[in-house]
Coordinates of C-alpha atoms and ligand atoms in Angstrom, one line a residue:
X1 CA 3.6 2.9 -35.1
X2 CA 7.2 2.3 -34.1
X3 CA 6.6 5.8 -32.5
X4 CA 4.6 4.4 -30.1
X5 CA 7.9 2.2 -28.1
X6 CA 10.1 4.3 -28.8
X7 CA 8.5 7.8 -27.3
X8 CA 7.0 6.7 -24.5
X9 CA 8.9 4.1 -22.8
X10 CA 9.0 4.1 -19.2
X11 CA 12.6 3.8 -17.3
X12 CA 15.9 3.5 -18.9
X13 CA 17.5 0.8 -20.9
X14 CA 16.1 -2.6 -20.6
X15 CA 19.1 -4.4 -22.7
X16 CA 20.9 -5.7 -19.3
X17 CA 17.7 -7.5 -19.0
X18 CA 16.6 -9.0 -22.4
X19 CA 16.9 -12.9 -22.7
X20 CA 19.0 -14.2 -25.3
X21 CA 16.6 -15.0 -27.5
X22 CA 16.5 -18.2 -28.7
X23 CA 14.2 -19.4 -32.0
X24 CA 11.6 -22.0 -31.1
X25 CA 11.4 -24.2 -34.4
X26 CA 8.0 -22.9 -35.9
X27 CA 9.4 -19.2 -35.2
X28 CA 7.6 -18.7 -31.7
X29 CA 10.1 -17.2 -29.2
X30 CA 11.8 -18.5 -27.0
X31 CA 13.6 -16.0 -24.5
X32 CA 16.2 -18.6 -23.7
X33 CA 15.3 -21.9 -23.0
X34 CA 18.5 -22.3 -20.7
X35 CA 17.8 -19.8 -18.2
X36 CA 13.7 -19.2 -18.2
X37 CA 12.7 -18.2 -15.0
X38 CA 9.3 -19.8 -16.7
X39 CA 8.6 -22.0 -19.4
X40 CA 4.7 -22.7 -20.7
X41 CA 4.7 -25.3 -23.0
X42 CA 1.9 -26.0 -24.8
X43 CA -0.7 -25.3 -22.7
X44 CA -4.4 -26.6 -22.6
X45 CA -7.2 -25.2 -20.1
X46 CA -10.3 -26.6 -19.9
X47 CA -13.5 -26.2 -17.8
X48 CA -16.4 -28.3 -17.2
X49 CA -19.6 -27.2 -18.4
X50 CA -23.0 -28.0 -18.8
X51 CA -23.7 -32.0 -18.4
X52 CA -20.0 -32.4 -17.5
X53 CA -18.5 -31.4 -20.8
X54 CA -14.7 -30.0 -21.2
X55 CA -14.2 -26.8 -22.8
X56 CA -11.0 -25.4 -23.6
X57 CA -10.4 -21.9 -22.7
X58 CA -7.3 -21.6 -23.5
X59 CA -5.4 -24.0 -26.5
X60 CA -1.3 -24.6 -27.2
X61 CA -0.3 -21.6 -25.0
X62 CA 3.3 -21.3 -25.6
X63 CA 6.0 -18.8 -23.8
X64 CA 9.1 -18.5 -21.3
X65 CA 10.3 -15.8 -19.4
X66 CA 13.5 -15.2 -18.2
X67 CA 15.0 -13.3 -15.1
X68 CA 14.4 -10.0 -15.2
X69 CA 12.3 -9.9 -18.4
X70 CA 9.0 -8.2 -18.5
X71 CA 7.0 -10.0 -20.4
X72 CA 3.4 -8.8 -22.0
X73 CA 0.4 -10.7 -22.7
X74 CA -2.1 -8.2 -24.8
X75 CA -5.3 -8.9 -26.0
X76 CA -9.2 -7.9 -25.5
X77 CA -11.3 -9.0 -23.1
X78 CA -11.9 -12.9 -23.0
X79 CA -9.1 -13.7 -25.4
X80 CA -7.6 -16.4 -22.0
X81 CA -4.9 -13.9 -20.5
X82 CA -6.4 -14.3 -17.0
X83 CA -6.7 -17.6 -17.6
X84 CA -3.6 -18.2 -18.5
X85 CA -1.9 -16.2 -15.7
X86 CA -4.3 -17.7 -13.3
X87 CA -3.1 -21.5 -14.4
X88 CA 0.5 -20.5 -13.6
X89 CA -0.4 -20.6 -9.7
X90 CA -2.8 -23.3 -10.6
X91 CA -5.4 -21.0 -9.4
X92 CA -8.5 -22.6 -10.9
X93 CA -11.2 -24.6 -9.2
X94 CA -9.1 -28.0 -9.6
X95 CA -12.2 -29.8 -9.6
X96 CA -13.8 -28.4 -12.9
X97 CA -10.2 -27.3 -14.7
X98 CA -8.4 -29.8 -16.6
X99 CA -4.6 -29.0 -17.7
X100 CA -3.0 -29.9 -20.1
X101 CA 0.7 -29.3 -21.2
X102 CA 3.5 -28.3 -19.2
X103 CA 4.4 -25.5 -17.1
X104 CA 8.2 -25.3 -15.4
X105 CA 8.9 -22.6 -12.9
X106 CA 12.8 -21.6 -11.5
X107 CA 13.0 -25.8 -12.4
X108 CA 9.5 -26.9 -10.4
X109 CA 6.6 -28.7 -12.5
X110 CA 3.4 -26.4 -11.3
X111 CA 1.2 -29.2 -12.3
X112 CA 3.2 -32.1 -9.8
X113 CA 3.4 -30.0 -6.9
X114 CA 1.4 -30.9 -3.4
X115 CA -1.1 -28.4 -2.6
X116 CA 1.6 -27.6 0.5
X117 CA 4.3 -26.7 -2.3
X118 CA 1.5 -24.6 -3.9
X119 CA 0.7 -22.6 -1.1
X120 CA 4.6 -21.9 -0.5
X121 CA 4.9 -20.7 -4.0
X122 CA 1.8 -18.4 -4.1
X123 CA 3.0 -15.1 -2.3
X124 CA 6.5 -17.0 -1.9
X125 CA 8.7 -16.9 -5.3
X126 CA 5.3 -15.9 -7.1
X127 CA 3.7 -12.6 -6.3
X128 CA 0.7 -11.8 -8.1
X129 CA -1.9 -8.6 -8.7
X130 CA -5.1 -8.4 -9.2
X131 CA -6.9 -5.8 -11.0
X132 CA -9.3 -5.5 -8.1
X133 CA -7.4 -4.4 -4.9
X134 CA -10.3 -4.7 -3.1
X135 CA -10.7 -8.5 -4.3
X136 CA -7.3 -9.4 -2.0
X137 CA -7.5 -7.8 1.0
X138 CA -9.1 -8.2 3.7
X139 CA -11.6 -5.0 4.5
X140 CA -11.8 -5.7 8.2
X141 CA -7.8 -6.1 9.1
X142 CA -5.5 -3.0 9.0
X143 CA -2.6 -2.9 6.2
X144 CA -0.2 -3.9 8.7
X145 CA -1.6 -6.8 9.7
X146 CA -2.4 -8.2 6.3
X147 CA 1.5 -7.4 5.4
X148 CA 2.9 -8.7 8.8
X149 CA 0.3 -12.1 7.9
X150 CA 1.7 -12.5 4.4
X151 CA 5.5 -12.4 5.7
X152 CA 4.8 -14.6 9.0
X153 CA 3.2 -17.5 6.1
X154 CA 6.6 -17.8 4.3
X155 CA 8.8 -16.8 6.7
X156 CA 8.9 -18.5 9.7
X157 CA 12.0 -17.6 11.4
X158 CA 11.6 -13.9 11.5
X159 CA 11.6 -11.9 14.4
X160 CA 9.4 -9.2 15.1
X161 CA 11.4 -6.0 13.9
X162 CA 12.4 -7.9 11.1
X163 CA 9.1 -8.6 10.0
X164 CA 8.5 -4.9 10.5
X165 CA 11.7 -3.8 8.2
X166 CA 10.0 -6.0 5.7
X167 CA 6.7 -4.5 5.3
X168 CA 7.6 -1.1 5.6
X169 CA 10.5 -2.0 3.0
X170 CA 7.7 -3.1 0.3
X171 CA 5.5 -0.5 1.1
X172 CA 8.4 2.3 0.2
X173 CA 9.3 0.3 -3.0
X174 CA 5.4 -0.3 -4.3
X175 CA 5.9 3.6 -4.0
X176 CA 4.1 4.3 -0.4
X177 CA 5.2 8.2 0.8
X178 CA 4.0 7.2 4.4
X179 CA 4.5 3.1 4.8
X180 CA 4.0 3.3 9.0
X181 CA 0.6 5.0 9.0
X182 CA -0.5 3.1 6.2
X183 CA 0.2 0.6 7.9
X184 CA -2.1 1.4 10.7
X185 CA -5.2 2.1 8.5
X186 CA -8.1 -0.1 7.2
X187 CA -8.7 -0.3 3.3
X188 CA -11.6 1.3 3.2
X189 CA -9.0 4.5 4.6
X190 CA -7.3 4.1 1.2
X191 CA -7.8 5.6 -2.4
X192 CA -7.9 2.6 -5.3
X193 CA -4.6 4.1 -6.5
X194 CA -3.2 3.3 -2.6
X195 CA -4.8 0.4 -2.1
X196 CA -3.3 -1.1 -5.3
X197 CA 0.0 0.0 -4.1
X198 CA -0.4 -1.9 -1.0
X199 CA -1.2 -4.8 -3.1
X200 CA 1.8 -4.6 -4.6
X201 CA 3.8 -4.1 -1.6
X202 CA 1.9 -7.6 -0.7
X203 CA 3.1 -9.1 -3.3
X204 CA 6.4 -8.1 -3.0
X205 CA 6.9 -9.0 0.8
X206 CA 8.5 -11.8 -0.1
X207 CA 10.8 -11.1 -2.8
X208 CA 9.4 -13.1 -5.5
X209 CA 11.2 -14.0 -8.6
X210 CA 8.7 -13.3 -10.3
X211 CA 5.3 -10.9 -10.6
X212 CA 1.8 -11.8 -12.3
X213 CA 0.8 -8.6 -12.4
X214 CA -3.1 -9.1 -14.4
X215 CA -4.2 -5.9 -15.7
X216 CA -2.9 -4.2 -12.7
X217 CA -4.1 -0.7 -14.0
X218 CA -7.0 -1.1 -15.4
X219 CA -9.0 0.2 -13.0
X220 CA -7.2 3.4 -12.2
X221 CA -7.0 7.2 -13.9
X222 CA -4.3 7.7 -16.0
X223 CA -1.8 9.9 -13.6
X224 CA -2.2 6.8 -11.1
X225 CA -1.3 4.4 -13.7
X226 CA 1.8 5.6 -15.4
X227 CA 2.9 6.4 -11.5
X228 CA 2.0 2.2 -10.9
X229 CA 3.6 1.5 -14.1
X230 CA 6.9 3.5 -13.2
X231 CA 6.6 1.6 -9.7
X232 CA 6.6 -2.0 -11.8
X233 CA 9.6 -1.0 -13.5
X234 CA 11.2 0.3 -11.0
X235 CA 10.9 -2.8 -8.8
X236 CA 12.1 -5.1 -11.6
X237 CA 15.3 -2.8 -12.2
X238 CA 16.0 -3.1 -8.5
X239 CA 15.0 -6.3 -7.4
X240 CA 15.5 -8.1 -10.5
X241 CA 12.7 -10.2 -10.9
X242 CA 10.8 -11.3 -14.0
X243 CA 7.1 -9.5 -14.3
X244 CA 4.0 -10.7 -16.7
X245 CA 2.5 -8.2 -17.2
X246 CA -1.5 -8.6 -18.4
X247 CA -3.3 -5.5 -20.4
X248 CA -5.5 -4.8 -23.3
X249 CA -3.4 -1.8 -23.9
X250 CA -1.1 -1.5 -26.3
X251 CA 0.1 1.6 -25.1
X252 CA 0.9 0.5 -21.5
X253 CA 2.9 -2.6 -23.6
X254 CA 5.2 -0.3 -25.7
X255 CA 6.1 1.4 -22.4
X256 CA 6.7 -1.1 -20.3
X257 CA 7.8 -4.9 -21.9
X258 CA 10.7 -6.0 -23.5
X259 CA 8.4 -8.9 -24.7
X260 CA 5.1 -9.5 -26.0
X261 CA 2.3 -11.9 -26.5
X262 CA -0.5 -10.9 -28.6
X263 CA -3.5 -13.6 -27.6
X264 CA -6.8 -13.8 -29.1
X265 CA -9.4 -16.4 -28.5
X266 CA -7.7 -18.8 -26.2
X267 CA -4.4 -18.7 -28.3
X268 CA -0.7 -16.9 -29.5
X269 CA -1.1 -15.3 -32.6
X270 CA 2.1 -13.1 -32.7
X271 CA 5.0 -13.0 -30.5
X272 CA 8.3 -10.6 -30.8
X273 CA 10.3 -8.7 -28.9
X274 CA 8.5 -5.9 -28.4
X275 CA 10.2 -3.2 -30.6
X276 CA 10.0 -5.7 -33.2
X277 CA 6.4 -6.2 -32.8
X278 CA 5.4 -2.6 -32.8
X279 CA 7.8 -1.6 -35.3
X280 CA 6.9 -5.4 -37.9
X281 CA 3.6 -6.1 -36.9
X282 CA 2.5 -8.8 -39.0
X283 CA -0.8 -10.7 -37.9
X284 CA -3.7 -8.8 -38.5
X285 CA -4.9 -8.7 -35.2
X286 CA -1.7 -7.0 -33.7
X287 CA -2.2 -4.6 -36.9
X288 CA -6.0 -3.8 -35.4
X289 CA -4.6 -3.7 -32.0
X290 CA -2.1 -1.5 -33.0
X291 CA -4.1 0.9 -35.0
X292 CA -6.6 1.4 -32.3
X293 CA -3.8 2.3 -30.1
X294 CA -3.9 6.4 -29.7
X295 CA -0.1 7.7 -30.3
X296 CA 1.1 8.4 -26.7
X297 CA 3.3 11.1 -27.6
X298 CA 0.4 13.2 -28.1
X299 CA -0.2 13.6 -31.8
X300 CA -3.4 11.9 -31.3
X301 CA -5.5 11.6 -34.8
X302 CA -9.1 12.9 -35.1
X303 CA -10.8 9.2 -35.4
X304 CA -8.7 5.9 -34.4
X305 CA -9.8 2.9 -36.0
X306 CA -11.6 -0.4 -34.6
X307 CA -11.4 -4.0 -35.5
X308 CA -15.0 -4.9 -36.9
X309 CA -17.2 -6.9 -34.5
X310 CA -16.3 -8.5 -31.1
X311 CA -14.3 -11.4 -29.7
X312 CA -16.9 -15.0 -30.4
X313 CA -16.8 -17.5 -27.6
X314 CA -14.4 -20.5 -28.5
X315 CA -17.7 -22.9 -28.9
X316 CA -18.4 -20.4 -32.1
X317 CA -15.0 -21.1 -34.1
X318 CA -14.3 -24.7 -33.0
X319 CA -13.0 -27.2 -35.5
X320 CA -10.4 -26.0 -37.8
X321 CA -9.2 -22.9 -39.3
X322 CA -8.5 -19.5 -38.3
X323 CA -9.9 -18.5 -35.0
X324 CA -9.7 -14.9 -36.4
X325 CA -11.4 -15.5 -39.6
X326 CA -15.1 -14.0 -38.0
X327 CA -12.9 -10.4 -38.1
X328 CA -10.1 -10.7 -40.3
X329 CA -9.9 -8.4 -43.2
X330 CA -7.6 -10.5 -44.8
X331 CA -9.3 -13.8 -44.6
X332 CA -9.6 -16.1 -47.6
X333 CA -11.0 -19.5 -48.0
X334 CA -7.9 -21.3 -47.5
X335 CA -8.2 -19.7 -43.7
X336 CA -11.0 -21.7 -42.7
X337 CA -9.9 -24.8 -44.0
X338 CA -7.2 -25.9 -42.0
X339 CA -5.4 -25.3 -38.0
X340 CA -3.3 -22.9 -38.6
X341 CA 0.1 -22.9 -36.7
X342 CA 2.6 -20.4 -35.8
X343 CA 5.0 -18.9 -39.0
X344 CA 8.3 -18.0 -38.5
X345 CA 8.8 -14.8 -39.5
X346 CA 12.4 -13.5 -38.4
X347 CA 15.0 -13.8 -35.8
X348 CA 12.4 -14.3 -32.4
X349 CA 9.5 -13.4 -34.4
X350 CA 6.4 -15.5 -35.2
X351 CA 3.1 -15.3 -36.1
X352 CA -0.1 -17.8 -36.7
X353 CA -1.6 -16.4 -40.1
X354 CA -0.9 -18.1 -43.7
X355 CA -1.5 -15.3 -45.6
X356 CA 1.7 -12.9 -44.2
X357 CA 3.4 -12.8 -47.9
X358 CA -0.3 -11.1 -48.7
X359 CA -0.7 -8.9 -45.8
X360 CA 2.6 -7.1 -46.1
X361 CA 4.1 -5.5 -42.5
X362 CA 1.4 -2.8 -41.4
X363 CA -2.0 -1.8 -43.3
X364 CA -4.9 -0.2 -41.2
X365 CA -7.5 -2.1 -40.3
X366 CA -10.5 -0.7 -41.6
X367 CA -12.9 1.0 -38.7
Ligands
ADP1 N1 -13.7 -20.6 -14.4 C1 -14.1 -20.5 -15.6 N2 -15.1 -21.4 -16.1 C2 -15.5 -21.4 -17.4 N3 -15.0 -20.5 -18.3 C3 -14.2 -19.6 -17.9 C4 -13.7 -19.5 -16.5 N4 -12.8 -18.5 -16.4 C5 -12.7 -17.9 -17.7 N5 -13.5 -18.6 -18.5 C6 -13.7 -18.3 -20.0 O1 -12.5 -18.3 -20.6 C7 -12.4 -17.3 -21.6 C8 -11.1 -16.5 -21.3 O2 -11.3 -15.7 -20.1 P1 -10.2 -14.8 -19.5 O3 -8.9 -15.5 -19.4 O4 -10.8 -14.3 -18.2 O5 -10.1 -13.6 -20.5 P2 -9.2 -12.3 -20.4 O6 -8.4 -12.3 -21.6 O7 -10.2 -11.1 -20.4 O8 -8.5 -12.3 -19.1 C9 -13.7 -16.5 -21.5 O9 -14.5 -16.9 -22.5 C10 -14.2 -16.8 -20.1 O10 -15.6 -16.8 -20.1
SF4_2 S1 -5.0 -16.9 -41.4 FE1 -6.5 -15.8 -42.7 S2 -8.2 -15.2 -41.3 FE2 -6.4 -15.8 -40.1 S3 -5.4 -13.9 -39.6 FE3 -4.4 -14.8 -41.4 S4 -5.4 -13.8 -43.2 FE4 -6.7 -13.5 -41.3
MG3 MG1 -8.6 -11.0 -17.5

């Protein structure tokens, strides 16, 4: 599986960018508390449900990034990434969303700001993409007024060609051939993999120190993608910001972070750097992730596996014990029994299982 970083990372080097690392106490990493661009510190989300109950969606979220990191959050659908992300921007309804926790960004606490503060961050110092294109602009305003809009919001003292410089400067570095006429067309004049490239260019207009970019792929054919992808790297090489990235895909992680995140069910369960992840995977969810990850450097086998069954809803596991246990191959009674908090497992390097000694580094999950 170490194959899988090493072959088919996109860009060059990313060791000018890496953080210094610093160990968290329990083992989770910390990618250098002194200088994160963005620290999450055990983080609760909840949302009101049915006869006004709180449900968490996502429990004791824990993570920093620093400048210039890329940073991966991997999991299957509903494990809390978008959540997570969303919560960053304090994006939820704030009516029915309860935080808990602490999240500091370039120095700011998200969760004192005003909602004036908030609106100068979103699209200011934090850009963010959607997997939808479609779901952020605006189908009856051409590209160029929707850029020319998002600059004139956060920066006020622009003149006109300015403004102009900056959009058609985004467009070129989110990878547009032709910024001007795009800039004259309507979405709908667009293909998804341009449209998502405008997007980007959106959220780039203002040079933002750093990009949420949630599953910004997803949607597109492969060719598109690894072009997007390159595009993402590019950008932070350049421009120097920090990038979350958000995916399901294993593959698109080994290429593109220095760090990663492995979430399942509204929680951390393993966090390295990411060579270390893919080449010591040690919670058996990474393992299932990992092993039903196709090699990208084309020696694809003839079946890959699965991990048994499908992600519960939170309600399911609550209480105590492994949130995992439904799936694990591993699991023993001692799983269910107790919370189970993160192991340290090496330099930067955690994990939340109690049975790692068992496990050993890397078995295939059964399919
Ligand atoms: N606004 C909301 N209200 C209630 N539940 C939500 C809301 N948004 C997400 N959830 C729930 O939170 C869980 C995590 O969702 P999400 O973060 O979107 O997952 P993903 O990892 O696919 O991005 C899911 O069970 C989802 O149904
Ligand atoms: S704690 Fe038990 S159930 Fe959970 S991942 Fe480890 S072995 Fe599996
Ligand atoms: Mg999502």
């Amino acid at each position: 599986m170490t194959g899988i970083a090493e072959a088919t990372r996109i860009g060059g080097s990313v060791d000018a960018h890496k953080g210094t690392g610093e160990d968290m106490p329990d083992g989770r990493q910390d990618s250098g508390a002194m200088s994160a661009m963005l620290e999450v510190r055990d983080l609760v989300v909840s949302f009101q449900g049915a006869k006004k109950s709180w449900n968490n969606a996502v429990e004791g979220v824990d993570f920093s990034v620093r400048q210039g990191e890329i940073l991966g959050i991997v999991g299957e659908s509903s494990c809390g990434k978008s959540v997570t992300s969303f919560s960053i921007m304090r994006l939820h309804n704030e009516r029915s969303t309860k935080y808990q926790g602490s999240i500091t960004f370039d120095g700011s606490d998200i969760f004192s700001l005003s909602p004036k503060q908030l609106r100068e961050l979103r699209g200011g110092d934090i850009g963010f993409i959607f997997q939808n294109p479609m779901s952020s602009l605006n189908p009856l305003m051409t590209i160029g007024q929707q850029l020319r809009e998002t600059v004139h919001a956060h920066q006020t003292s622009l003149g006109k060609e300015e403004v102009e410089a900056s959009c058609i400067e985004a467009l070129e570095d989110a990878g547009s051939d032709d910024p001007k006429a795009w800039m004259e067309r309507y979405p709908y004049q667009l293909s998804g993999g341009m449209l998502q490239r405008v997007v980007i260019g959106i959220a780039l207009i203002n040079h933002p120190k750093l990009l949420i970019a949630d599953e910004p792929t997803t949607a597109l054919d492969v060719t598109i993608q690894m072009q997007l992808l390159k595009v993402l790297r590019g950008l932070r090489d350049k421009r120097g910001m920090s990038i979350i990235l958000i995916t399901h895909d294993m593959g698109v992680v080994a290429q593109m972070c220095d760090r990663v995140e492995v979430m399942y069910l509204g929680q951390i369960v393993e966090s390295a750097p990411v060579d270390e992840l893919f080449a010591h995977p040690r919670h058996p969810y990474t393992q299932g992730l990992l092993a039903a990850t196709p090699p990208l450097d084309g020696d694809r086998p003839e079946r890959l596996s699965t991990i048994p069954g499908s992600v519960p809803q939170l309600s399911e596991v609550a209480g105590s014990g492994c949130r995992f246990a439904s799936r694990c191959p591993f699991v023993a009674d001692e799983c269910r029994k107790s919370v189970i908090d993160m192991q340290s497992i090496a330099e930067r390097h955690g994990a939340r299982c109690i049975r790692l000694a068992e496990i050993g580094e890397f078995r295939k999950v059964a399919s």
